Short mmCIF file of C-alpha atoms in Angstrom, two decimals:
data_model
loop_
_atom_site.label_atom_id
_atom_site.label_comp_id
_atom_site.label_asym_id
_atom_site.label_seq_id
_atom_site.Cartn_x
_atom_site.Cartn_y
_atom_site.Cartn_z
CA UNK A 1 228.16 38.20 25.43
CA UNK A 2 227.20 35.11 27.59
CA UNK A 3 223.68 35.26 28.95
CA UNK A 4 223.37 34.80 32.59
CA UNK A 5 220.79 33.01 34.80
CA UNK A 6 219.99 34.00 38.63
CA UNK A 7 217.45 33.53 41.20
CA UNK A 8 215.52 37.19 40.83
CA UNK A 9 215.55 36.96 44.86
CA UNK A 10 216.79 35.42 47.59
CA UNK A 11 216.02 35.45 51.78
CA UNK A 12 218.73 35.05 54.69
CA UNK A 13 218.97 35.72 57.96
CA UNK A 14 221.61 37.73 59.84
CA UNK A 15 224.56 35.73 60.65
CA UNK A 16 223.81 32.99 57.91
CA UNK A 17 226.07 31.81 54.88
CA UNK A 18 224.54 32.90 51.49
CA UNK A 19 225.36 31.25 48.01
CA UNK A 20 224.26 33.17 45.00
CA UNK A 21 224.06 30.60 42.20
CA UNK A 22 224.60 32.07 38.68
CA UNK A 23 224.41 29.82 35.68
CA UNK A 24 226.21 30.72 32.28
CA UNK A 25 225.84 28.26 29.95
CA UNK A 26 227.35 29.56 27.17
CA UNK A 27 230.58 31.48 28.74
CA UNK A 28 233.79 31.13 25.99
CA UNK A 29 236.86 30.46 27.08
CA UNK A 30 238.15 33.88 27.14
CA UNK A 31 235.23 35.43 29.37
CA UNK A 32 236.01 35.93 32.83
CA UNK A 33 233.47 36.11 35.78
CA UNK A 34 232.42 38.98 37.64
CA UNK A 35 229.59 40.07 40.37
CA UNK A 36 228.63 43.63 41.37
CA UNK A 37 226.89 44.67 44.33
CA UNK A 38 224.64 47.59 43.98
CA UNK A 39 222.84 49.07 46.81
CA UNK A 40 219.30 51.19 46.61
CA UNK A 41 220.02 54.52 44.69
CA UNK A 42 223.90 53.71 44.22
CA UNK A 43 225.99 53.00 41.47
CA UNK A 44 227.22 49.15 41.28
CA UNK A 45 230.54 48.19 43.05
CA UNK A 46 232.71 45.37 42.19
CA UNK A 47 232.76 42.62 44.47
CA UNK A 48 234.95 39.24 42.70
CA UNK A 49 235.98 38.04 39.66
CA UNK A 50 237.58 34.73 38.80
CA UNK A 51 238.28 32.76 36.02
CA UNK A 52 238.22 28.93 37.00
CA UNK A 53 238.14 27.49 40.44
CA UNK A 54 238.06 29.43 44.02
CA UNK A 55 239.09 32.54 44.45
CA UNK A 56 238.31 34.36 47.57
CA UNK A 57 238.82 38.07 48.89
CA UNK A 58 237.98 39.99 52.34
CA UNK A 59 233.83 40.23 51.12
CA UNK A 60 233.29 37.05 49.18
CA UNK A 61 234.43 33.88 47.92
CA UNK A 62 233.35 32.89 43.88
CA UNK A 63 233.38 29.29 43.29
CA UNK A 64 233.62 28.33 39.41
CA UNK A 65 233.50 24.14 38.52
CA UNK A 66 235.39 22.77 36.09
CA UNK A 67 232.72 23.22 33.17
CA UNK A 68 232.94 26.87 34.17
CA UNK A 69 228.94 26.23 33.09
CA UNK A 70 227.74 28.19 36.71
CA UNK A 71 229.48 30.12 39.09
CA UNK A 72 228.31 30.70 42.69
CA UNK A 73 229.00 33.75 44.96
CA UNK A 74 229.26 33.07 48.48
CA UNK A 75 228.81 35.68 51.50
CA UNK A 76 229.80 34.39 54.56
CA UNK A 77 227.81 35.44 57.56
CA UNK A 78 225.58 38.49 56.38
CA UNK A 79 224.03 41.55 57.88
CA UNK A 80 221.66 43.55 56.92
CA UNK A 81 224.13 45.58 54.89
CA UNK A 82 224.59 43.00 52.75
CA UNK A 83 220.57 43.65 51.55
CA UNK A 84 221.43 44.70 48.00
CA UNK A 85 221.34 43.79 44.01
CA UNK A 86 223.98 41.41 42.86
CA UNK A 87 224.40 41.03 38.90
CA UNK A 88 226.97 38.39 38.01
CA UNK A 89 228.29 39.15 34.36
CA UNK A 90 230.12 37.20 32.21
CA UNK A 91 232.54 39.31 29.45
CA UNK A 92 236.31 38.85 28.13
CA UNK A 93 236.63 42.39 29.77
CA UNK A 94 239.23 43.89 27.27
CA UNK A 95 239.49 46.89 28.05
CA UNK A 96 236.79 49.21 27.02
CA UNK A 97 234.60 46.54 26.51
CA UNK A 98 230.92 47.18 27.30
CA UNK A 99 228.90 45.29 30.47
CA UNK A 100 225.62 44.10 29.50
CA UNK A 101 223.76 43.53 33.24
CA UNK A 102 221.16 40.58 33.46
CA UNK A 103 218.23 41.03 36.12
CA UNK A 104 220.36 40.15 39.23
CA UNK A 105 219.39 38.70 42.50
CA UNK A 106 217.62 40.47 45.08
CA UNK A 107 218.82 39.67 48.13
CA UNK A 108 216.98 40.54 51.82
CA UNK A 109 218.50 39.75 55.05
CA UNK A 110 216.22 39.56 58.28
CA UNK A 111 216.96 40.16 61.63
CA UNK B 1 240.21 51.88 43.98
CA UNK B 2 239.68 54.39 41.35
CA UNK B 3 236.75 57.39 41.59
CA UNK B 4 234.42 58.08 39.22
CA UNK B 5 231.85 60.84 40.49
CA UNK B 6 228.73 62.02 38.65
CA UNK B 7 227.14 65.65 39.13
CA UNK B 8 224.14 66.54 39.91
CA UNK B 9 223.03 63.72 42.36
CA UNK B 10 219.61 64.68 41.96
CA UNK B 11 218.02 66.89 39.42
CA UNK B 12 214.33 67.68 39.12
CA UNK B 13 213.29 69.97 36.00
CA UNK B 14 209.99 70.65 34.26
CA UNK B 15 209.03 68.44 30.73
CA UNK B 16 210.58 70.16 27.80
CA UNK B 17 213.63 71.64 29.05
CA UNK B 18 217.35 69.94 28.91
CA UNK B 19 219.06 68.52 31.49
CA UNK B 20 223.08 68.14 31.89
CA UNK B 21 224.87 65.31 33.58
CA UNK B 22 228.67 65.26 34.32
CA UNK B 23 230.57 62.31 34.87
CA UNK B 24 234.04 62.10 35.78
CA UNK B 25 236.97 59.97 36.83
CA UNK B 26 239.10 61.63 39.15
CA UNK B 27 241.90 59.80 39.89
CA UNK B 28 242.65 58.41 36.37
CA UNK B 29 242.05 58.59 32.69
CA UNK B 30 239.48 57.55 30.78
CA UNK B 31 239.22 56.98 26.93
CA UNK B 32 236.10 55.01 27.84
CA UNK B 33 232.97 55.69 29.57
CA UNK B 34 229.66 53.82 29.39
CA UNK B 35 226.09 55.56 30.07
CA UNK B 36 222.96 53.90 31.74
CA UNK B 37 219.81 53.67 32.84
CA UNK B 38 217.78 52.32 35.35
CA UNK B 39 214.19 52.23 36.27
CA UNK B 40 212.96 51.06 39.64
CA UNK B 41 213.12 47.46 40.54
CA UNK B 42 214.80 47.49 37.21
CA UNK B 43 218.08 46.38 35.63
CA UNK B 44 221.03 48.68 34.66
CA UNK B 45 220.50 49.28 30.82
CA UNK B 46 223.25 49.95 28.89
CA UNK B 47 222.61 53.17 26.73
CA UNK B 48 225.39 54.60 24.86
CA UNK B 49 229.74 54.26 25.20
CA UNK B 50 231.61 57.79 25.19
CA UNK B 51 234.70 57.41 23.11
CA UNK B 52 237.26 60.79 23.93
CA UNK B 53 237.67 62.47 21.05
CA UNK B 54 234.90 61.00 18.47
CA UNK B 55 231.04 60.15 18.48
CA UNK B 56 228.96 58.19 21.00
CA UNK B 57 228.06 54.57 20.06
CA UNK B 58 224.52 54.15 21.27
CA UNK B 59 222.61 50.96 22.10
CA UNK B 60 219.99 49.69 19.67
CA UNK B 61 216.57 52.02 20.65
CA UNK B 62 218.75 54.92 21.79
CA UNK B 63 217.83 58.22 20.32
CA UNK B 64 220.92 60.19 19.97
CA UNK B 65 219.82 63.06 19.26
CA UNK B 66 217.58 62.85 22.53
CA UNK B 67 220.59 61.44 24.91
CA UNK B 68 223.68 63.95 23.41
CA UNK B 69 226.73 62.56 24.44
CA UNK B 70 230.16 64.39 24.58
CA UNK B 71 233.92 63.03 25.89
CA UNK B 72 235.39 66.19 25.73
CA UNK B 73 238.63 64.62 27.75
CA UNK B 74 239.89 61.93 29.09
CA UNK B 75 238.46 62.58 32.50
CA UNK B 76 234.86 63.94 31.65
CA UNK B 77 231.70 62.65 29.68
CA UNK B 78 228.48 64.40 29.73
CA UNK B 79 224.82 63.38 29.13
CA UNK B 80 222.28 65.88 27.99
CA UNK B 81 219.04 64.38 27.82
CA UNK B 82 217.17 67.04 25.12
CA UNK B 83 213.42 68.24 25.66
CA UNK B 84 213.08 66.38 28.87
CA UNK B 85 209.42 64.41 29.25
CA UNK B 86 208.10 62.57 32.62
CA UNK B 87 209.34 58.90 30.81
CA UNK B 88 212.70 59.75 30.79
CA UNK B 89 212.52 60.28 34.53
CA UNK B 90 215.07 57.94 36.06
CA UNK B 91 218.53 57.00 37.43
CA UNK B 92 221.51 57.36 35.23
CA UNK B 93 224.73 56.04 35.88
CA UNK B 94 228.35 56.10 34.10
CA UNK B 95 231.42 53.88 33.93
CA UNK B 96 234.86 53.98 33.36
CA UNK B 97 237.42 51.49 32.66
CA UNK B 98 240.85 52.42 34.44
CA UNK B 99 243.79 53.18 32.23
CA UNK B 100 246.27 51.26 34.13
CA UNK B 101 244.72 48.32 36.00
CA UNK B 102 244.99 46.87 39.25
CA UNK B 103 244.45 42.54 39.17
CA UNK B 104 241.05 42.37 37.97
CA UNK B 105 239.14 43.83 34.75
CA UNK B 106 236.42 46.26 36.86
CA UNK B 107 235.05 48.95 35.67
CA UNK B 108 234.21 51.97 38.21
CA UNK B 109 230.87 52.96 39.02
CA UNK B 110 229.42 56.73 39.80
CA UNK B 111 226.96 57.20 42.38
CA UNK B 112 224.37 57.65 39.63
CA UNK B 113 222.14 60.43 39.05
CA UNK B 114 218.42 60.62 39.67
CA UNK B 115 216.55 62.64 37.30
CA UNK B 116 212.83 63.58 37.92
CA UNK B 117 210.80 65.55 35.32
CA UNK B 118 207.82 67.11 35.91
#
């Protein structure tokens, strides 16, 4: 399982763009890309998941390069329900397969 | 999306007695579920999978025979955590992997349980 790298927290402001950088230097070619969102108390929900270059749904947009070295989640315009956990996990995700969480990002929107 | 739900919520008991957590996918089937744990500020730690059918693989520094874990069907796993103590006061959480899958490889999260012992 490839490890992952975040920032352990991050600070935004309402209204603002926020890029959650997640580097995964040792991904294989059959692991695909994944972030969870987990609020205080909650279980973690699924947010994106992409392979290799942009992919984008109605919450997020997950930029991978070409290297597929790093992978950056992007929020556009937050609130401050967007003040939550988010673990980006690298896995081939057969299924069944196990999720190993790193430390995740902290993220804190202000008014 | 698919529903996994976990009962109790919240569950407070005194040190030395066993506690019982359900976990269950209601919408779908589930050969596969996952058990964690997470302390505050913490990570989710991955502590055992539930196979339907056969025995628990636990993660390395697991105590089986403290965390008991039983898949009796494809839609329910439970986690008895045995002669309780304060330390194993946390927030457990279980996953399942839907049988038929949408677009993306996701696996479904309960709402977690918090366990308190006294």
């Amino acid at each position: 399982l490839a490890k992952t790298t975040q920032p352990i927290s991050m600070d935004s402001y309402e209204g603002q763009e926020v890029n959650i950088t997640c580097s995964h230097n040792n991904i294989a070619t059959n692991d695909y890309i994944t972030w969870y969102q987990q609020f205080p108390s909650q279980g973690p929900r699924f947010i994106i998941q992409g392979y290799k270059t942009k992919v984008t749904n109605e919450v997020a947009s997950l930029f991978i390069p070409a290297d597929r070295k790093s992978s950056t989640l992007s929020l556009p315009r937050v609130s401050l329900s967007d003040t939550a956990v988010y673990y980006c996990l690298v896995a081939q995700l057969n299924r069944d397969d196990k999720i190993i969480f790193g430390k995740g990002t902290r993220l804190h929107i202000l008014p | 999306g698919a529903v996994v739900s976990q009962h109790p919520s919240r569950v407070i008991c005194k040190s030395g007695t066993s506690v019982k957590i359900e976990c269950r996918s209601l919408d779908f089937q589930a050969t596969t579920m996952f058990w964690y744990r997470q302390f505050p500020k913490q990570s989710l730690m991955l502590m055992a999978t539930s196979n339907e059918g056969s025995k628990a693989t636990y993660e390395q520094g697991v105590e089986k025979d403290k965390f008991l874990i039983n898949h009796a069907s494809l839609t329910l796993s439970t986690l008895t955590v045995t002669s309780a103590h304060p330390e194993d006061s946390s927030f457990y959480i279980c996953s399942a992997d839907e049988e038929d899958r949408g677009p993306y490889n996701e696996q479904f999260f309960g709402p977690g349980t918090r366990l308190t012992v006294l």
